[in-house]
Amino acid sequence: MPDNDEVVYFLMPDGTEVSNDPRYHDEKYREHLLAQMENTGNAVEVRLAGTNEDEDDLDEEDGDETQEIERLSAEALHELTKEQLSAYAKSLKAAGVDFSTRGIKTKEDLINAILAAS
Amino acid sequence: MADLTLPAWLVGDQQISGREQGFNERADVIVAADGTDLNDFYDEVLKTIRMRNESKNKLINRLSYAVTGAITSVTVPSKLAFEEASEYGQPVGGRAGGIRQFRGYDFTFYDLAFRYTWMFLAEADRAQLEMQHNLALEADQTLVFNRVMKTIYNPINVQGVGDKNEPTTVFKFYNADGEVPPAVGTFTHSGTHSHYLTSGGAQITSANVDTMMDELNHHGYNLQGGYTLVLLVAKQEADRIRAFRTSSGARYDFVPNASLYEGKIWVPNNGQYVGGPQGTVPGEIGTYGAFHVVEDMNIPTGYPFAFASGGNDNLNNPVGIRQHANPAYRGLKIIPGQRSDYPLVDSFYRRGFGTGIRHRGAGVVMQVTTNGSYTVPTIYA
């Protein structure tokens, strides 16, 4: 059986995944770190329009329907959850407000980018 | 000796029930109230124990090699190659040696006590005491057997502890832990190489068995290398393998063990007269290609296991059984109790040993399942 590049893991009788593959542990550790970071609010992974092909396709379908977006203040932006903020940023983009998403890693970065575009 | 199939209740490893624990007191002394000859009774018990142990012993001897260190090294010779000579230059210098792969073994002490009252000892027949002793021997063999089987069937590397409390990695067969198996001939492998496979179907096929043979072969464990290839299966898989024929697409014909056929010859489907394969291993039901197929009731159903054996307690066997560095602590020991008049009263049995895989490519486990991931069998988890 030729070796392949898939991450190898095994199962214990109770269904628990176990592995000797170092990449398996790297993946699990990364998931653990991301979960920890989200819990502590130190970093938020934000996905914006233009970074996901599926979403881009959807955007193209109804791309002509631009609408006026109410601009929120810095204080109001800070009160939004990360999901609300992400949706708000997406709707701004759809409405034609241009701001750069390059290098954005935290919620604070995104708020600053939105405010800078105002 | 003709193979004998024993009922499961006779040979199985039943759990210890409540009546098998506690003190042996005077009331436990067995008397022959019905006129039974007690010597005959205990002879029968001892024979049963011997029968139970026989198949396990043969299996363990074929699989294992006794080591005394916490870590041993298995050497793979390095290779040198000539290069085309140039008119002016010097050839590249060779540095012959070998790849030393270190294999660790864990180590644990186990014990088992028999507690007798002095009245029991005063009344009990010698045969009854011998029976207790033989039960301890059987428990010891079961312990070693189960530890070896867990080492084989559970693919997760574990940490063992050396003589000076230094941690050692106890390896299993190749399990995608990053160790790249040495190249053999044209065969090269990667760090994700695994010898814990799944069949991809609900029933074992000849292609599955061929795959297991190839897995041993491409690490150099083959007949030409002086190894005996053994395939251990449960009854369910044995019944399927018995039907493998080239006429139905298999790579080889299954040839039944001659001793199971009074005529000691085998006539395949095409009617040609042929002799049977030479040489058998204990418990063999027949051969399939290079494999000696052994049906064994200690193998879990749906988990065929193939290995390359160098012989009994041979250096080339895949499993290492670690014994204590001090010879006084090796093997099964009986430790006498404190009372000099009745040393048996508080005596107990002690065994210290550990296991680990020495030759990581010399064994392959396959789970017969449609699932893509290998699941450790419950009995040897």
mmCIF file of N, CA, C and O in Angstrom, chain A residues 1 3-4 8-13 18-23, chain B residues 155-157 175-177 189-190 192-193 215 373-376:
data_model
loop_
_atom_site.group_PDB
_atom_site.id
_atom_site.type_symbol
_atom_site.label_atom_id
_atom_site.label_comp_id
_atom_site.label_asym_id
_atom_site.label_seq_id
_atom_site.Cartn_x
_atom_site.Cartn_y
_atom_site.Cartn_z
ATOM 1 N N MET A 1 0.856 -1.192 0.000
ATOM 2 C CA MET A 1 0.000 0.000 0.000
ATOM 3 C C MET A 1 0.889 1.238 0.000
ATOM 4 O O MET A 1 1.686 1.405 0.932
ATOM 5 N N ASP A 3 2.401 4.904 0.506
ATOM 6 C CA ASP A 3 2.158 5.917 1.532
ATOM 7 C C ASP A 3 1.498 7.123 0.879
ATOM 8 O O ASP A 3 1.749 7.434 -0.278
ATOM 9 N N ASN A 4 0.657 7.798 1.612
ATOM 10 C CA ASN A 4 0.084 9.029 1.081
ATOM 11 C C ASN A 4 0.300 10.153 2.102
ATOM 12 O O ASN A 4 0.860 9.932 3.168
ATOM 13 N N VAL A 8 -2.645 10.571 9.533
ATOM 14 C CA VAL A 8 -3.072 9.243 9.987
ATOM 15 C C VAL A 8 -3.513 9.305 11.443
ATOM 16 O O VAL A 8 -2.813 9.850 12.283
ATOM 17 N N TYR A 9 -4.699 8.806 11.704
ATOM 18 C CA TYR A 9 -5.118 8.650 13.102
ATOM 19 C C TYR A 9 -5.844 7.330 13.254
ATOM 20 O O TYR A 9 -6.307 6.737 12.287
ATOM 21 N N PHE A 10 -5.917 6.848 14.480
ATOM 22 C CA PHE A 10 -6.573 5.585 14.777
ATOM 23 C C PHE A 10 -7.706 5.860 15.763
ATOM 24 O O PHE A 10 -7.822 6.956 16.293
ATOM 25 N N LEU A 11 -8.513 4.837 15.993
ATOM 26 C CA LEU A 11 -9.638 5.001 16.914
ATOM 27 C C LEU A 11 -9.519 4.007 18.058
ATOM 28 O O LEU A 11 -9.159 2.845 17.843
ATOM 29 N N MET A 12 -9.839 4.470 19.256
ATOM 30 C CA MET A 12 -9.945 3.550 20.387
ATOM 31 C C MET A 12 -11.354 2.951 20.354
ATOM 32 O O MET A 12 -12.236 3.494 19.674
ATOM 33 N N PRO A 13 -11.595 1.858 21.085
ATOM 34 C CA PRO A 13 -12.932 1.237 21.033
ATOM 35 C C PRO A 13 -14.063 2.198 21.403
ATOM 36 O O PRO A 13 -15.180 2.045 20.916
ATOM 37 N N VAL A 18 -6.918 8.747 18.272
ATOM 38 C CA VAL A 18 -5.538 8.777 18.771
ATOM 39 C C VAL A 18 -4.614 8.725 17.567
ATOM 40 O O VAL A 18 -4.990 8.200 16.522
ATOM 41 N N SER A 19 -3.423 9.284 17.715
ATOM 42 C CA SER A 19 -2.515 9.303 16.573
ATOM 43 C C SER A 19 -1.073 9.442 17.015
ATOM 44 O O SER A 19 -0.782 9.989 18.074
ATOM 45 N N ASN A 20 -0.183 8.910 16.209
ATOM 46 C CA ASN A 20 1.251 9.135 16.404
ATOM 47 C C ASN A 20 1.763 10.157 15.401
ATOM 48 O O ASN A 20 2.915 10.551 15.461
ATOM 49 N N ASP A 21 0.923 10.526 14.441
ATOM 50 C CA ASP A 21 1.327 11.426 13.367
ATOM 51 C C ASP A 21 1.524 12.832 13.938
ATOM 52 O O ASP A 21 0.573 13.411 14.479
ATOM 53 N N PRO A 22 2.744 13.382 13.853
ATOM 54 C CA PRO A 22 2.989 14.709 14.426
ATOM 55 C C PRO A 22 2.052 15.781 13.861
ATOM 56 O O PRO A 22 1.669 16.708 14.554
ATOM 57 N N ARG A 23 1.663 15.618 12.586
ATOM 58 C CA ARG A 23 0.788 16.626 11.973
ATOM 59 C C ARG A 23 -0.602 16.610 12.602
ATOM 60 O O ARG A 23 -1.266 17.634 12.704
ATOM 61 N N PRO B 155 -1.802 0.613 18.331
ATOM 62 C CA PRO B 155 -0.737 1.257 17.553
ATOM 63 C C PRO B 155 -0.107 2.491 18.204
ATOM 64 O O PRO B 155 0.775 3.108 17.605
ATOM 65 N N ILE B 156 -0.549 2.865 19.366
ATOM 66 C CA ILE B 156 -0.052 4.114 19.947
ATOM 67 C C ILE B 156 1.247 3.878 20.725
ATOM 68 O O ILE B 156 1.289 3.071 21.649
ATOM 69 N N ASN B 157 2.283 4.609 20.342
ATOM 70 C CA ASN B 157 3.549 4.544 21.076
ATOM 71 C C ASN B 157 3.312 4.961 22.518
ATOM 72 O O ASN B 157 2.512 5.864 22.787
ATOM 73 N N ASN B 175 3.648 3.214 12.471
ATOM 74 C CA ASN B 175 2.333 3.778 12.788
ATOM 75 C C ASN B 175 2.257 5.264 12.450
ATOM 76 O O ASN B 175 1.587 6.022 13.133
ATOM 77 N N ALA B 176 2.964 5.677 11.409
ATOM 78 C CA ALA B 176 2.912 7.062 10.928
ATOM 79 C C ALA B 176 3.411 8.044 11.983
ATOM 80 O O ALA B 176 2.901 9.153 12.085
ATOM 81 N N ASP B 177 4.403 7.646 12.778
ATOM 82 C CA ASP B 177 4.916 8.555 13.806
ATOM 83 C C ASP B 177 6.098 9.378 13.307
ATOM 84 O O ASP B 177 6.763 10.052 14.090
ATOM 85 N N HIS B 189 9.908 4.449 1.583
ATOM 86 C CA HIS B 189 8.698 4.761 2.350
ATOM 87 C C HIS B 189 8.802 6.167 2.915
ATOM 88 O O HIS B 189 9.860 6.783 2.884
ATOM 89 N N SER B 190 7.687 6.628 3.482
ATOM 90 C CA SER B 190 7.697 7.950 4.106
ATOM 91 C C SER B 190 7.392 7.812 5.594
ATOM 92 O O SER B 190 7.113 6.716 6.083
ATOM 93 N N THR B 192 4.850 8.615 7.099
ATOM 94 C CA THR B 192 3.446 8.298 7.387
ATOM 95 C C THR B 192 3.150 6.822 7.131
ATOM 96 O O THR B 192 1.993 6.419 7.098
ATOM 97 N N HIS B 193 4.201 6.044 6.959
ATOM 98 C CA HIS B 193 3.994 4.621 6.684
ATOM 99 C C HIS B 193 3.342 3.946 7.888
ATOM 100 O O HIS B 193 3.783 4.120 9.019
ATOM 101 N N GLU B 215 3.306 -5.915 2.502
ATOM 102 C CA GLU B 215 3.787 -5.003 3.547
ATOM 103 C C GLU B 215 5.013 -5.580 4.268
ATOM 104 O O GLU B 215 5.902 -4.832 4.672
ATOM 105 N N SER B 373 -10.449 4.205 9.081
ATOM 106 C CA SER B 373 -9.482 4.303 10.175
ATOM 107 C C SER B 373 -9.469 3.029 11.013
ATOM 108 O O SER B 373 -10.519 2.469 11.315
ATOM 109 N N TYR B 374 -8.264 2.611 11.397
ATOM 110 C CA TYR B 374 -8.102 1.408 12.207
ATOM 111 C C TYR B 374 -8.620 1.657 13.623
ATOM 112 O O TYR B 374 -8.279 2.668 14.246
ATOM 113 N N THR B 375 -9.449 0.749 14.111
ATOM 114 C CA THR B 375 -9.934 0.841 15.493
ATOM 115 C C THR B 375 -9.298 -0.267 16.315
ATOM 116 O O THR B 375 -9.314 -1.435 15.907
ATOM 117 N N VAL B 376 -8.746 0.096 17.463
ATOM 118 C CA VAL B 376 -8.086 -0.881 18.332
ATOM 119 C C VAL B 376 -9.135 -1.863 18.859
ATOM 120 O O VAL B 376 -10.189 -1.438 19.322
#
